[in-house]
mmCIF file of C-alpha atoms in Angstrom:
data_model
loop_
_atom_site.group_PDB
_atom_site.id
_atom_site.type_symbol
_atom_site.label_atom_id
_atom_site.label_comp_id
_atom_site.label_asym_id
_atom_site.label_seq_id
_atom_site.Cartn_x
_atom_site.Cartn_y
_atom_site.Cartn_z
ATOM 1 C CA UNK A 1 -42.473 -15.088 -40.931
ATOM 2 C CA UNK A 2 -45.350 -12.938 -39.366
ATOM 3 C CA UNK A 3 -47.291 -15.899 -38.437
ATOM 4 C CA UNK A 4 -44.315 -17.399 -36.537
ATOM 5 C CA UNK A 5 -43.575 -14.130 -34.944
ATOM 6 C CA UNK A 6 -47.067 -14.019 -33.789
ATOM 7 C CA UNK A 7 -47.109 -17.524 -32.575
ATOM 8 C CA UNK A 8 -44.130 -16.837 -30.490
ATOM 9 C CA UNK A 9 -45.373 -13.556 -28.980
ATOM 10 C CA UNK A 10 -48.567 -15.429 -28.017
ATOM 11 C CA UNK A 11 -46.647 -18.223 -26.387
ATOM 12 C CA UNK A 12 -44.370 -15.757 -24.709
ATOM 13 C CA UNK A 13 -47.436 -13.826 -23.201
ATOM 14 C CA UNK A 14 -49.164 -17.212 -22.121
ATOM 15 C CA UNK A 15 -46.189 -18.371 -20.452
ATOM 16 C CA UNK A 16 -45.693 -15.124 -18.547
ATOM 17 C CA UNK A 17 -49.471 -15.054 -17.472
ATOM 18 C CA UNK A 18 -49.039 -18.472 -16.300
ATOM 19 C CA UNK A 19 -46.089 -17.941 -14.278
ATOM 20 C CA UNK A 20 -47.501 -15.009 -12.839
ATOM 21 C CA UNK A 21 -50.603 -16.908 -11.797
ATOM 22 C CA UNK A 22 -48.273 -19.513 -10.240
ATOM 23 C CA UNK A 23 -46.047 -17.203 -8.438
ATOM 24 C CA UNK A 24 -49.387 -15.069 -7.109
ATOM 25 C CA UNK A 25 -50.983 -18.429 -5.851
ATOM 26 C CA UNK A 26 -48.054 -19.533 -4.006
ATOM 27 C CA UNK A 27 -47.349 -16.252 -2.684
ATOM 28 C CA UNK A 28 -51.046 -16.296 -1.207
ATOM 29 C CA UNK A 29 -50.908 -19.722 0.028
ATOM 30 C CA UNK A 30 -47.723 -19.166 1.890
ATOM 31 C CA UNK A 31 -48.952 -15.614 3.046
ATOM 32 C CA UNK A 32 -52.071 -17.398 4.680
ATOM 33 C CA UNK A 33 -49.799 -19.966 6.386
ATOM 34 C CA UNK A 34 -47.319 -17.330 7.686
ATOM 35 C CA UNK A 35 -50.442 -15.278 9.112
ATOM 36 C CA UNK A 36 -51.847 -18.418 10.728
ATOM 37 C CA UNK A 37 -48.559 -19.197 12.427
ATOM 38 C CA UNK A 38 -48.219 -15.577 13.589
ATOM 39 C CA UNK A 39 -51.673 -15.651 14.821
ATOM 40 C CA UNK A 40 -51.262 -18.915 16.541
ATOM 41 C CA UNK A 41 -48.137 -17.450 18.186
ATOM 42 C CA UNK A 42 -50.343 -15.213 20.614
ATOM 43 C CA UNK A 43 -53.721 -16.969 20.290
ATOM 44 C CA UNK A 44 -52.929 -20.671 20.657
ATOM 45 C CA UNK A 45 -55.660 -22.436 22.625
ATOM 46 C CA UNK A 46 -55.112 -25.641 24.872
ATOM 47 C CA UNK A 47 -55.183 -28.861 23.055
ATOM 48 C CA UNK A 48 -58.198 -30.222 25.224
ATOM 49 C CA UNK A 49 -61.096 -28.881 27.222
ATOM 50 C CA UNK A 50 -60.976 -28.820 30.971
ATOM 51 C CA UNK A 51 -63.501 -31.953 30.797
ATOM 52 C CA UNK A 52 -61.618 -34.023 28.437
ATOM 53 C CA UNK A 53 -58.131 -33.012 29.819
ATOM 54 C CA UNK A 54 -55.432 -35.392 30.900
ATOM 55 C CA UNK A 55 -52.617 -34.520 33.207
ATOM 56 C CA UNK A 56 -49.139 -35.712 32.016
ATOM 57 C CA UNK A 57 -46.003 -35.628 33.964
ATOM 58 C CA UNK A 58 -42.955 -34.652 31.973
ATOM 59 C CA UNK A 59 -39.237 -34.564 32.841
ATOM 60 C CA UNK A 60 -37.180 -31.755 31.557
ATOM 61 C CA UNK A 61 -33.467 -32.571 31.617
ATOM 62 C CA UNK A 62 -30.688 -29.868 32.442
ATOM 63 C CA UNK A 63 -29.684 -27.884 29.246
ATOM 64 C CA UNK A 64 -32.746 -29.162 27.268
ATOM 65 C CA UNK A 65 -33.596 -26.198 24.680
ATOM 66 C CA UNK A 66 -36.925 -24.671 24.079
ATOM 67 C CA UNK A 67 -37.212 -26.574 20.739
ATOM 68 C CA UNK A 68 -36.344 -30.035 22.479
ATOM 69 C CA UNK A 69 -38.974 -29.342 25.272
ATOM 70 C CA UNK A 70 -41.465 -28.385 22.544
ATOM 71 C CA UNK A 71 -40.859 -31.631 20.801
ATOM 72 C CA UNK A 72 -41.346 -33.702 23.909
ATOM 73 C CA UNK A 73 -44.537 -31.674 24.760
ATOM 74 C CA UNK A 74 -45.884 -32.281 21.255
ATOM 75 C CA UNK A 75 -45.096 -35.947 21.669
ATOM 76 C CA UNK A 76 -46.865 -36.252 24.851
ATOM 77 C CA UNK A 77 -49.899 -34.561 23.124
ATOM 78 C CA UNK A 78 -49.684 -31.444 25.327
ATOM 79 C CA UNK A 79 -49.281 -28.942 22.604
ATOM 80 C CA UNK A 80 -49.956 -29.048 18.745
ATOM 81 C CA UNK A 81 -46.841 -27.665 17.163
ATOM 82 C CA UNK A 82 -43.285 -27.683 18.632
ATOM 83 C CA UNK A 83 -42.122 -24.920 16.204
ATOM 84 C CA UNK A 84 -45.017 -22.745 17.513
ATOM 85 C CA UNK A 85 -43.813 -23.455 21.211
ATOM 86 C CA UNK A 86 -40.157 -22.425 20.362
ATOM 87 C CA UNK A 87 -41.331 -19.141 19.065
ATOM 88 C CA UNK A 88 -43.861 -18.566 21.969
ATOM 89 C CA UNK A 89 -41.062 -19.230 24.496
ATOM 90 C CA UNK A 90 -38.842 -16.858 22.386
ATOM 91 C CA UNK A 91 -41.056 -14.109 22.647
ATOM 92 C CA UNK A 92 -42.183 -14.605 26.267
ATOM 93 C CA UNK A 93 -40.949 -12.672 29.269
ATOM 94 C CA UNK A 94 -39.601 -16.043 30.053
ATOM 95 C CA UNK A 95 -37.202 -16.624 27.451
ATOM 96 C CA UNK A 96 -34.047 -18.581 28.410
ATOM 97 C CA UNK A 97 -35.538 -19.601 31.744
ATOM 98 C CA UNK A 98 -36.824 -23.146 31.115
ATOM 99 C CA UNK A 99 -35.719 -25.343 34.148
ATOM 100 C CA UNK A 100 -34.684 -28.674 34.620
ATOM 101 C CA UNK A 101 -37.406 -31.034 36.478
ATOM 102 C CA UNK A 102 -40.477 -33.040 36.446
ATOM 103 C CA UNK A 103 -43.598 -31.159 35.920
ATOM 104 C CA UNK A 104 -47.172 -32.077 36.059
ATOM 105 C CA UNK A 105 -48.937 -30.534 32.893
ATOM 106 C CA UNK A 106 -52.593 -30.605 31.804
ATOM 107 C CA UNK A 107 -53.613 -30.809 28.037
ATOM 108 C CA UNK A 108 -56.122 -28.268 28.916
ATOM 109 C CA UNK A 109 -53.311 -25.466 29.531
ATOM 110 C CA UNK A 110 -52.291 -23.097 26.939
ATOM 111 C CA UNK A 111 -48.751 -22.980 26.030
ATOM 112 C CA UNK A 112 -48.130 -19.770 27.726
ATOM 113 C CA UNK A 113 -49.443 -21.156 30.957
ATOM 114 C CA UNK A 114 -47.015 -24.088 30.420
ATOM 115 C CA UNK A 115 -43.969 -21.875 29.632
ATOM 116 C CA UNK A 116 -44.871 -20.040 33.158
ATOM 117 C CA UNK A 117 -44.763 -23.320 34.934
ATOM 118 C CA UNK A 118 -41.684 -24.416 33.324
ATOM 119 C CA UNK A 119 -39.909 -21.446 34.129
ATOM 120 C CA UNK A 120 -41.157 -21.048 37.918
ATOM 121 C CA UNK A 121 -38.505 -20.773 40.522
ATOM 122 C CA UNK A 122 -38.515 -23.620 42.953
ATOM 123 C CA UNK A 123 -38.388 -22.774 46.659
ATOM 124 C CA UNK A 124 -36.668 -24.803 49.365
ATOM 125 C CA UNK A 125 -39.429 -27.293 49.608
ATOM 126 C CA UNK A 126 -39.456 -28.021 45.927
ATOM 127 C CA UNK A 127 -42.751 -26.105 44.817
ATOM 128 C CA UNK A 128 -42.997 -23.165 42.591
ATOM 129 C CA UNK A 129 -42.280 -19.805 44.366
ATOM 130 C CA UNK A 130 -45.050 -17.272 45.174
ATOM 131 C CA UNK A 131 -43.551 -15.058 42.513
ATOM 132 C CA UNK A 132 -44.277 -17.226 39.909
ATOM 133 C CA UNK A 133 -47.148 -19.566 41.158
ATOM 134 C CA UNK A 134 -50.728 -17.974 41.944
ATOM 135 C CA UNK A 135 -51.402 -20.871 44.398
ATOM 136 C CA UNK A 136 -48.194 -20.610 46.442
ATOM 137 C CA UNK A 137 -48.802 -21.238 50.218
ATOM 138 C CA UNK A 138 -47.868 -18.542 52.723
ATOM 139 C CA UNK A 139 -47.685 -18.628 56.566
ATOM 140 C CA UNK A 140 -50.403 -16.705 58.199
ATOM 141 C CA UNK A 141 -48.304 -16.285 61.339
ATOM 142 C CA UNK A 142 -50.109 -19.034 63.445
ATOM 143 C CA UNK A 143 -48.199 -21.774 62.028
ATOM 144 C CA UNK A 144 -50.674 -22.658 59.656
ATOM 145 C CA UNK A 145 -50.383 -22.303 55.618
ATOM 146 C CA UNK A 146 -52.990 -20.746 53.554
ATOM 147 C CA UNK A 147 -53.458 -20.704 49.890
ATOM 148 C CA UNK A 148 -53.599 -17.704 47.896
ATOM 149 C CA UNK A 149 -54.752 -16.784 44.648
ATOM 150 C CA UNK A 150 -57.923 -19.222 44.624
ATOM 151 C CA UNK A 151 -60.134 -16.452 45.690
ATOM 152 C CA UNK A 152 -60.825 -17.956 49.280
ATOM 153 C CA UNK A 153 -59.386 -16.373 52.417
ATOM 154 C CA UNK A 154 -58.871 -12.691 52.758
ATOM 155 C CA UNK A 155 -59.742 -10.474 49.804
ATOM 156 C CA UNK A 156 -56.770 -8.590 47.954
ATOM 157 C CA UNK A 157 -56.669 -4.688 47.852
ATOM 158 C CA UNK A 158 -59.269 -4.750 44.946
ATOM 159 C CA UNK A 159 -62.190 -3.232 46.644
ATOM 160 C CA UNK A 160 -63.860 -6.398 47.297
ATOM 161 C CA UNK A 161 -64.907 -5.671 50.980
ATOM 162 C CA UNK A 162 -66.017 -2.625 52.658
ATOM 163 C CA UNK A 163 -66.611 -0.202 49.791
ATOM 164 C CA UNK A 164 -68.681 -2.155 47.626
ATOM 165 C CA UNK A 165 -66.112 -2.671 44.990
ATOM 166 C CA UNK A 166 -65.612 0.955 44.358
ATOM 167 C CA UNK A 167 -61.919 1.041 45.151
ATOM 168 C CA UNK A 168 -60.114 4.468 44.426
ATOM 169 C CA UNK A 169 -56.819 4.459 42.658
ATOM 170 C CA UNK A 170 -53.808 4.987 44.887
ATOM 171 C CA UNK A 171 -52.685 8.632 45.730
ATOM 172 C CA UNK A 172 -55.973 10.442 44.937
ATOM 173 C CA UNK A 173 -59.415 10.683 44.050
ATOM 174 C CA UNK A 174 -61.228 9.533 40.803
ATOM 175 C CA UNK A 175 -63.266 11.838 38.796
ATOM 176 C CA UNK A 176 -62.997 14.766 41.490
ATOM 177 C CA UNK A 177 -64.732 12.893 44.171
ATOM 178 C CA UNK A 178 -63.452 12.838 47.759
#
């Protein structure tokens, strides 16, 4: 009776240890996957480099959800994971603003750049508005349009001209200098 009791205790202990090892290993595995997914939400890189990028035209129908758009982008090879795109759109400042239309997207774009393009408000001529697009055209008052945002043309108020790049903040002096 004592031998069977000892064998039962040993088997019970071995079973508990095996179960604990199994639980710890699965917890570790899925914790790593969850961490990787969470990290990729904020640090996902483009599918390809600018040298190997391809531009793909994609149509977004009216009423398409972020998940459906993510699946279409993944199918076209523009993103790696539709679920990740869904979460990125959900957490972005553009949540719920995806718009119908045909878009030219590059495989060298990060998902956050694609979201910005897919939520840009179209102007009267069908192009993205200046609020959302860094390369929007503006009328210079002489009937000509000039592109902004490409570094060419007139410098912005960043201290590029006249003061050698030492722009002072608005409304005061920096470090007690006048």
